[in-house]
Amino acid sequence: MQLELLDKLRAQNPVIFNIANFVTVQDVANAVNAIGASPIMSNEIAEAEEIVRLASAVTVNIGCLTKQQIIHIKKVEDLARQYNKPIVFDPVAVGAVEYRYKIADKLLWDFHTSIIRGNIGEIAALGDFNWNSKGIDAGSGSGDIDEITAKTAQKYHCTVIASGPTDTISDGKRIAHIHNGSPLFKTHVGSGDMLTSIVTAFTAVTDDPFEAAQIGALVFSCAGQLVVQEHPNVGLGTFGMYLMDYLYKVKAADIEQIADFD
Ligand SMILES: Nc1ncnc2c1ncn2[C@@H]1O[C@H](COP(=O)(O)OP(=O)(O)OP(=O)(O)O)[C@@H](O)[C@H]1O
Ligand SMILES: Cc1ncsc1CCO
Ligand SMILES: [Mg+2]
């Protein structure tokens, strides 16, 4: 794992273009900012080309999809291909809402996506596995998470992160697991959205999406774990605030001490 990518990210401060959802947009902007990149959100097709050009990478989050936004996403993804900017895709609730599955599946076939980051319910749906997703949450299921992650990566020819108590990452051949984190992440709506855009930030400092996925997931999970280690009585509201503090101040050396991955 290339932990030095964290310092590289902070030194370069790349601009990250986010098509966000209106529920968590500010958390995502703050998380991207805190980790050391420069977020920009946009919903306007007329400025899409300018923003794709100035950004190093693009997040597409379908959390609050509209027909107008689908047109925007297609334009942005086409521009990202033209200007060679990596796309990281967050398939919010595709396991629970068939309409979203159909839109996401088509986008993932039509445009090359570097990384898909979802919870296991979302990743299982995209990979055509049975799983009982529950709204935006992972829900429950009994499938083999390694197999689901790898097969979904093979289906779309990209890297996939299935997040959860363990983050499982595959590019279709290789598999990695990040065991760090805290159950408090689940209590903060938007943890997944923040993770997705932090992973996008790391695609700006490495050409290997599998590496970007691993380092993004490790840094994010460790920041949350450090919050709880150093503030054992933290509640779900203050967890979100501390998480921003720790995303900003966490150092590669702190992560090295607690990193738990294989
Ligand atoms: N029980 C847990 N223990 C440790 N870490 C967890 C746990 N549950 C989730 N996480 C961490 O929370 C982050 C978000 O993952 P999660 O799978 O909850 O995303 P999500 O369902 O898309 O979230 P949201 O929809 O709220 O944005 C990841 O970094 C993951 O490692
Ligand atoms: C609660 C919620 N609804 C649509 S998006 C979202 C935030 C998590 O992605
Ligand atoms: Mg999510």
PDB file of N, CA, C and O in Angstrom, residues 118-125 127 129-132 138-154 160-172 174-179:
ATOM      1  N   GLY A 118     -19.639   1.096  -3.705  1.00  0.00           N
ATOM      2  CA  GLY A 118     -20.972   1.005  -3.120  1.00  0.00           C
ATOM      3  C   GLY A 118     -20.946   0.089  -1.919  1.00  0.00           C
ATOM      4  O   GLY A 118     -19.921  -0.554  -1.638  1.00  0.00           O
ATOM      5  N   ASN A 119     -22.075   0.029  -1.201  1.00  0.00           N
ATOM      6  CA  ASN A 119     -22.159  -0.978  -0.134  1.00  0.00           C
ATOM      7  C   ASN A 119     -22.456  -2.333  -0.798  1.00  0.00           C
ATOM      8  O   ASN A 119     -22.730  -2.406  -2.004  1.00  0.00           O
ATOM      9  N   ILE A 120     -22.426  -3.399  -0.018  1.00  0.00           N
ATOM     10  CA  ILE A 120     -22.522  -4.731  -0.618  1.00  0.00           C
ATOM     11  C   ILE A 120     -23.878  -4.964  -1.303  1.00  0.00           C
ATOM     12  O   ILE A 120     -23.954  -5.654  -2.333  1.00  0.00           O
ATOM     13  N   GLY A 121     -24.937  -4.349  -0.797  1.00  0.00           N
ATOM     14  CA  GLY A 121     -26.241  -4.479  -1.455  1.00  0.00           C
ATOM     15  C   GLY A 121     -26.211  -3.890  -2.867  1.00  0.00           C
ATOM     16  O   GLY A 121     -26.792  -4.457  -3.810  1.00  0.00           O
ATOM     17  N   GLU A 122     -25.537  -2.752  -2.996  1.00  0.00           N
ATOM     18  CA  GLU A 122     -25.443  -2.091  -4.309  1.00  0.00           C
ATOM     19  C   GLU A 122     -24.521  -2.859  -5.261  1.00  0.00           C
ATOM     20  O   GLU A 122     -24.827  -3.040  -6.447  1.00  0.00           O
ATOM     21  N   ILE A 123     -23.406  -3.332  -4.722  1.00  0.00           N
ATOM     22  CA  ILE A 123     -22.447  -4.054  -5.574  1.00  0.00           C
ATOM     23  C   ILE A 123     -23.038  -5.402  -6.015  1.00  0.00           C
ATOM     24  O   ILE A 123     -22.873  -5.816  -7.168  1.00  0.00           O
ATOM     25  N   ALA A 124     -23.752  -6.062  -5.104  1.00  0.00           N
ATOM     26  CA  ALA A 124     -24.394  -7.332  -5.470  1.00  0.00           C
ATOM     27  C   ALA A 124     -25.430  -7.114  -6.580  1.00  0.00           C
ATOM     28  O   ALA A 124     -25.504  -7.891  -7.533  1.00  0.00           O
ATOM     29  N   ALA A 125     -26.208  -6.038  -6.467  1.00  0.00           N
ATOM     30  CA  ALA A 125     -27.216  -5.756  -7.505  1.00  0.00           C
ATOM     31  C   ALA A 125     -26.549  -5.550  -8.861  1.00  0.00           C
ATOM     32  O   ALA A 125     -26.969  -6.136  -9.868  1.00  0.00           O
ATOM     33  N   GLY A 127     -23.763  -6.652  -9.882  1.00  0.00           N
ATOM     34  CA  GLY A 127     -23.178  -7.908 -10.343  1.00  0.00           C
ATOM     35  C   GLY A 127     -24.211  -8.999 -10.612  1.00  0.00           C
ATOM     36  O   GLY A 127     -23.851 -10.126 -10.932  1.00  0.00           O
ATOM     37  N   PHE A 129     -26.260 -10.477  -8.456  1.00  0.00           N
ATOM     38  CA  PHE A 129     -26.334 -11.458  -7.365  1.00  0.00           C
ATOM     39  C   PHE A 129     -27.561 -11.160  -6.505  1.00  0.00           C
ATOM     40  O   PHE A 129     -27.977 -10.002  -6.397  1.00  0.00           O
ATOM     41  N   ASN A 130     -28.102 -12.200  -5.865  1.00  0.00           N
ATOM     42  CA  ASN A 130     -29.219 -11.998  -4.932  1.00  0.00           C
ATOM     43  C   ASN A 130     -28.727 -11.347  -3.647  1.00  0.00           C
ATOM     44  O   ASN A 130     -27.726 -11.790  -3.079  1.00  0.00           O
ATOM     45  N   TRP A 131     -29.444 -10.325  -3.200  1.00  0.00           N
ATOM     46  CA  TRP A 131     -29.127  -9.670  -1.925  1.00  0.00           C
ATOM     47  C   TRP A 131     -30.342  -8.849  -1.527  1.00  0.00           C
ATOM     48  O   TRP A 131     -30.989  -8.265  -2.401  1.00  0.00           O
ATOM     49  N   ASN A 132     -30.683  -8.807  -0.240  1.00  0.00           N
ATOM     50  CA  ASN A 132     -31.837  -8.010   0.196  1.00  0.00           C
ATOM     51  C   ASN A 132     -31.376  -6.620   0.604  1.00  0.00           C
ATOM     52  O   ASN A 132     -31.152  -6.348   1.777  1.00  0.00           O
ATOM     53  N   ALA A 138     -27.072  -1.321   3.026  1.00  0.00           N
ATOM     54  CA  ALA A 138     -26.611  -2.585   2.436  1.00  0.00           C
ATOM     55  C   ALA A 138     -27.652  -3.694   2.566  1.00  0.00           C
ATOM     56  O   ALA A 138     -27.747  -4.572   1.714  1.00  0.00           O
ATOM     57  N   GLY A 139     -28.458  -3.676   3.643  1.00  0.00           N
ATOM     58  CA  GLY A 139     -29.423  -4.749   3.861  1.00  0.00           C
ATOM     59  C   GLY A 139     -28.719  -6.033   4.258  1.00  0.00           C
ATOM     60  O   GLY A 139     -27.648  -6.005   4.875  1.00  0.00           O
ATOM     61  N   SER A 140     -29.313  -7.173   3.862  1.00  0.00           N
ATOM     62  CA  SER A 140     -28.730  -8.444   4.308  1.00  0.00           C
ATOM     63  C   SER A 140     -28.660  -9.441   3.159  1.00  0.00           C
ATOM     64  O   SER A 140     -29.426  -9.373   2.200  1.00  0.00           O
ATOM     65  N   GLY A 141     -27.735 -10.356   3.299  1.00  0.00           N
ATOM     66  CA  GLY A 141     -27.565 -11.378   2.278  1.00  0.00           C
ATOM     67  C   GLY A 141     -26.529 -12.375   2.742  1.00  0.00           C
ATOM     68  O   GLY A 141     -25.864 -12.160   3.758  1.00  0.00           O
ATOM     69  N   SER A 142     -26.423 -13.460   1.991  1.00  0.00           N
ATOM     70  CA  SER A 142     -25.516 -14.510   2.450  1.00  0.00           C
ATOM     71  C   SER A 142     -24.464 -14.867   1.390  1.00  0.00           C
ATOM     72  O   SER A 142     -23.773 -15.863   1.506  1.00  0.00           O
ATOM     73  N   GLY A 143     -24.365 -14.051   0.342  1.00  0.00           N
ATOM     74  CA  GLY A 143     -23.404 -14.366  -0.723  1.00  0.00           C
ATOM     75  C   GLY A 143     -21.964 -14.163  -0.271  1.00  0.00           C
ATOM     76  O   GLY A 143     -21.696 -13.573   0.776  1.00  0.00           O
ATOM     77  N   ASP A 144     -21.053 -14.687  -1.074  1.00  0.00           N
ATOM     78  CA  ASP A 144     -19.620 -14.553  -0.820  1.00  0.00           C
ATOM     79  C   ASP A 144     -19.155 -13.177  -1.329  1.00  0.00           C
ATOM     80  O   ASP A 144     -19.173 -12.913  -2.541  1.00  0.00           O
ATOM     81  N   ILE A 145     -18.782 -12.313  -0.400  1.00  0.00           N
ATOM     82  CA  ILE A 145     -18.505 -10.919  -0.763  1.00  0.00           C
ATOM     83  C   ILE A 145     -17.296 -10.804  -1.700  1.00  0.00           C
ATOM     84  O   ILE A 145     -17.289  -9.983  -2.619  1.00  0.00           O
ATOM     85  N   ASP A 146     -16.292 -11.648  -1.510  1.00  0.00           N
ATOM     86  CA  ASP A 146     -15.143 -11.638  -2.425  1.00  0.00           C
ATOM     87  C   ASP A 146     -15.597 -11.942  -3.857  1.00  0.00           C
ATOM     88  O   ASP A 146     -15.207 -11.270  -4.810  1.00  0.00           O
ATOM     89  N   GLU A 147     -16.422 -12.978  -3.973  1.00  0.00           N
ATOM     90  CA  GLU A 147     -16.873 -13.387  -5.310  1.00  0.00           C
ATOM     91  C   GLU A 147     -17.740 -12.287  -5.949  1.00  0.00           C
ATOM     92  O   GLU A 147     -17.578 -11.955  -7.133  1.00  0.00           O
ATOM     93  N   ILE A 148     -18.645 -11.724  -5.153  1.00  0.00           N
ATOM     94  CA  ILE A 148     -19.536 -10.675  -5.667  1.00  0.00           C
ATOM     95  C   ILE A 148     -18.712  -9.479  -6.151  1.00  0.00           C
ATOM     96  O   ILE A 148     -18.947  -8.929  -7.237  1.00  0.00           O
ATOM     97  N   THR A 149     -17.728  -9.090  -5.357  1.00  0.00           N
ATOM     98  CA  THR A 149     -16.919  -7.912  -5.710  1.00  0.00           C
ATOM     99  C   THR A 149     -16.108  -8.182  -6.974  1.00  0.00           C
ATOM    100  O   THR A 149     -16.073  -7.351  -7.899  1.00  0.00           O
ATOM    101  N   ALA A 150     -15.469  -9.340  -7.029  1.00  0.00           N
ATOM    102  CA  ALA A 150     -14.629  -9.662  -8.192  1.00  0.00           C
ATOM    103  C   ALA A 150     -15.463  -9.800  -9.467  1.00  0.00           C
ATOM    104  O   ALA A 150     -15.086  -9.290 -10.527  1.00  0.00           O
ATOM    105  N   LYS A 151     -16.621 -10.451  -9.358  1.00  0.00           N
ATOM    106  CA  LYS A 151     -17.462 -10.659 -10.552  1.00  0.00           C
ATOM    107  C   LYS A 151     -18.030  -9.322 -11.050  1.00  0.00           C
ATOM    108  O   LYS A 151     -18.158  -9.116 -12.267  1.00  0.00           O
ATOM    109  N   THR A 152     -18.373  -8.438 -10.133  1.00  0.00           N
ATOM    110  CA  THR A 152     -18.897  -7.128 -10.550  1.00  0.00           C
ATOM    111  C   THR A 152     -17.786  -6.329 -11.238  1.00  0.00           C
ATOM    112  O   THR A 152     -18.029  -5.651 -12.253  1.00  0.00           O
ATOM    113  N   ALA A 153     -16.580  -6.440 -10.725  1.00  0.00           N
ATOM    114  CA  ALA A 153     -15.430  -5.774 -11.363  1.00  0.00           C
ATOM    115  C   ALA A 153     -15.202  -6.321 -12.773  1.00  0.00           C
ATOM    116  O   ALA A 153     -14.935  -5.571 -13.714  1.00  0.00           O
ATOM    117  N   GLN A 154     -15.344  -7.650 -12.906  1.00  0.00           N
ATOM    118  CA  GLN A 154     -15.160  -8.265 -14.237  1.00  0.00           C
ATOM    119  C   GLN A 154     -16.270  -7.819 -15.193  1.00  0.00           C
ATOM    120  O   GLN A 154     -16.018  -7.536 -16.356  1.00  0.00           O
ATOM    121  N   VAL A 160     -13.727  -2.361  -8.153  1.00  0.00           N
ATOM    122  CA  VAL A 160     -14.945  -2.243  -7.337  1.00  0.00           C
ATOM    123  C   VAL A 160     -14.574  -2.255  -5.856  1.00  0.00           C
ATOM    124  O   VAL A 160     -13.738  -3.063  -5.430  1.00  0.00           O
ATOM    125  N   ILE A 161     -15.191  -1.347  -5.116  1.00  0.00           N
ATOM    126  CA  ILE A 161     -15.092  -1.371  -3.645  1.00  0.00           C
ATOM    127  C   ILE A 161     -16.475  -1.704  -3.106  1.00  0.00           C
ATOM    128  O   ILE A 161     -17.424  -0.953  -3.345  1.00  0.00           O
ATOM    129  N   ALA A 162     -16.583  -2.823  -2.382  1.00  0.00           N
ATOM    130  CA  ALA A 162     -17.805  -3.130  -1.624  1.00  0.00           C
ATOM    131  C   ALA A 162     -17.492  -2.762  -0.178  1.00  0.00           C
ATOM    132  O   ALA A 162     -16.757  -3.480   0.507  1.00  0.00           O
ATOM    133  N   SER A 163     -18.032  -1.618   0.269  1.00  0.00           N
ATOM    134  CA  SER A 163     -17.696  -1.153   1.626  1.00  0.00           C
ATOM    135  C   SER A 163     -18.602  -1.801   2.657  1.00  0.00           C
ATOM    136  O   SER A 163     -19.661  -2.331   2.340  1.00  0.00           O
ATOM    137  N   GLY A 164     -18.157  -1.725   3.913  1.00  0.00           N
ATOM    138  CA  GLY A 164     -18.909  -2.308   5.023  1.00  0.00           C
ATOM    139  C   GLY A 164     -17.957  -2.500   6.184  1.00  0.00           C
ATOM    140  O   GLY A 164     -16.879  -1.894   6.201  1.00  0.00           O
ATOM    141  N   PRO A 165     -18.297  -3.348   7.144  1.00  0.00           N
ATOM    142  CA  PRO A 165     -17.377  -3.586   8.272  1.00  0.00           C
ATOM    143  C   PRO A 165     -15.965  -3.926   7.771  1.00  0.00           C
ATOM    144  O   PRO A 165     -14.973  -3.476   8.349  1.00  0.00           O
ATOM    145  N   THR A 166     -15.884  -4.707   6.695  1.00  0.00           N
ATOM    146  CA  THR A 166     -14.631  -4.868   5.945  1.00  0.00           C
ATOM    147  C   THR A 166     -14.873  -4.295   4.562  1.00  0.00           C
ATOM    148  O   THR A 166     -15.913  -4.561   3.955  1.00  0.00           O
ATOM    149  N   ASP A 167     -13.930  -3.494   4.071  1.00  0.00           N
ATOM    150  CA  ASP A 167     -14.037  -3.017   2.684  1.00  0.00           C
ATOM    151  C   ASP A 167     -13.337  -4.040   1.797  1.00  0.00           C
ATOM    152  O   ASP A 167     -12.156  -4.348   2.005  1.00  0.00           O
ATOM    153  N   THR A 168     -14.076  -4.553   0.818  1.00  0.00           N
ATOM    154  CA  THR A 168     -13.514  -5.546  -0.112  1.00  0.00           C
ATOM    155  C   THR A 168     -13.304  -4.864  -1.455  1.00  0.00           C
ATOM    156  O   THR A 168     -14.214  -4.203  -1.965  1.00  0.00           O
ATOM    157  N   ILE A 169     -12.100  -5.026  -1.998  1.00  0.00           N
ATOM    158  CA  ILE A 169     -11.727  -4.285  -3.209  1.00  0.00           C
ATOM    159  C   ILE A 169     -11.198  -5.285  -4.234  1.00  0.00           C
ATOM    160  O   ILE A 169     -10.374  -6.136  -3.914  1.00  0.00           O
ATOM    161  N   SER A 170     -11.684  -5.169  -5.475  1.00  0.00           N
ATOM    162  CA  SER A 170     -11.175  -6.071  -6.521  1.00  0.00           C
ATOM    163  C   SER A 170     -11.133  -5.360  -7.864  1.00  0.00           C
ATOM    164  O   SER A 170     -11.997  -4.520  -8.155  1.00  0.00           O
ATOM    165  N   ASP A 171     -10.142  -5.713  -8.655  1.00  0.00           N
ATOM    166  CA  ASP A 171     -10.111  -5.255 -10.058  1.00  0.00           C
ATOM    167  C   ASP A 171     -10.468  -6.405 -10.991  1.00  0.00           C
ATOM    168  O   ASP A 171     -10.203  -6.341 -12.188  1.00  0.00           O
ATOM    169  N   GLY A 172     -11.066  -7.433 -10.424  1.00  0.00           N
ATOM    170  CA  GLY A 172     -11.448  -8.588 -11.237  1.00  0.00           C
ATOM    171  C   GLY A 172     -10.444  -9.719 -11.127  1.00  0.00           C
ATOM    172  O   GLY A 172     -10.792 -10.879 -11.325  1.00  0.00           O
ATOM    173  N   ARG A 174      -7.246  -9.182  -8.731  1.00  0.00           N
ATOM    174  CA  ARG A 174      -6.705  -9.043  -7.371  1.00  0.00           C
ATOM    175  C   ARG A 174      -7.843  -8.754  -6.379  1.00  0.00           C
ATOM    176  O   ARG A 174      -8.857  -8.176  -6.757  1.00  0.00           O
ATOM    177  N   ILE A 175      -7.614  -9.162  -5.125  1.00  0.00           N
ATOM    178  CA  ILE A 175      -8.596  -8.867  -4.060  1.00  0.00           C
ATOM    179  C   ILE A 175      -7.837  -8.273  -2.875  1.00  0.00           C
ATOM    180  O   ILE A 175      -6.750  -8.753  -2.521  1.00  0.00           O
ATOM    181  N   ALA A 176      -8.378  -7.218  -2.282  1.00  0.00           N
ATOM    182  CA  ALA A 176      -7.792  -6.662  -1.055  1.00  0.00           C
ATOM    183  C   ALA A 176      -8.917  -6.414  -0.056  1.00  0.00           C
ATOM    184  O   ALA A 176     -10.083  -6.246  -0.449  1.00  0.00           O
ATOM    185  N   HIS A 177      -8.549  -6.408   1.215  1.00  0.00           N
ATOM    186  CA  HIS A 177      -9.532  -6.173   2.287  1.00  0.00           C
ATOM    187  C   HIS A 177      -8.968  -5.142   3.251  1.00  0.00           C
ATOM    188  O   HIS A 177      -7.808  -5.236   3.643  1.00  0.00           O
ATOM    189  N   ILE A 178      -9.814  -4.191   3.634  1.00  0.00           N
ATOM    190  CA  ILE A 178      -9.443  -3.210   4.663  1.00  0.00           C
ATOM    191  C   ILE A 178     -10.342  -3.492   5.861  1.00  0.00           C
ATOM    192  O   ILE A 178     -11.576  -3.414   5.749  1.00  0.00           O
ATOM    193  N   HIS A 179      -9.710  -3.803   6.983  1.00  0.00           N
ATOM    194  CA  HIS A 179     -10.497  -4.191   8.163  1.00  0.00           C
ATOM    195  C   HIS A 179     -10.710  -3.038   9.138  1.00  0.00           C
ATOM    196  O   HIS A 179     -11.405  -3.196  10.133  1.00  0.00           O
TER     197      HIS A 179
END
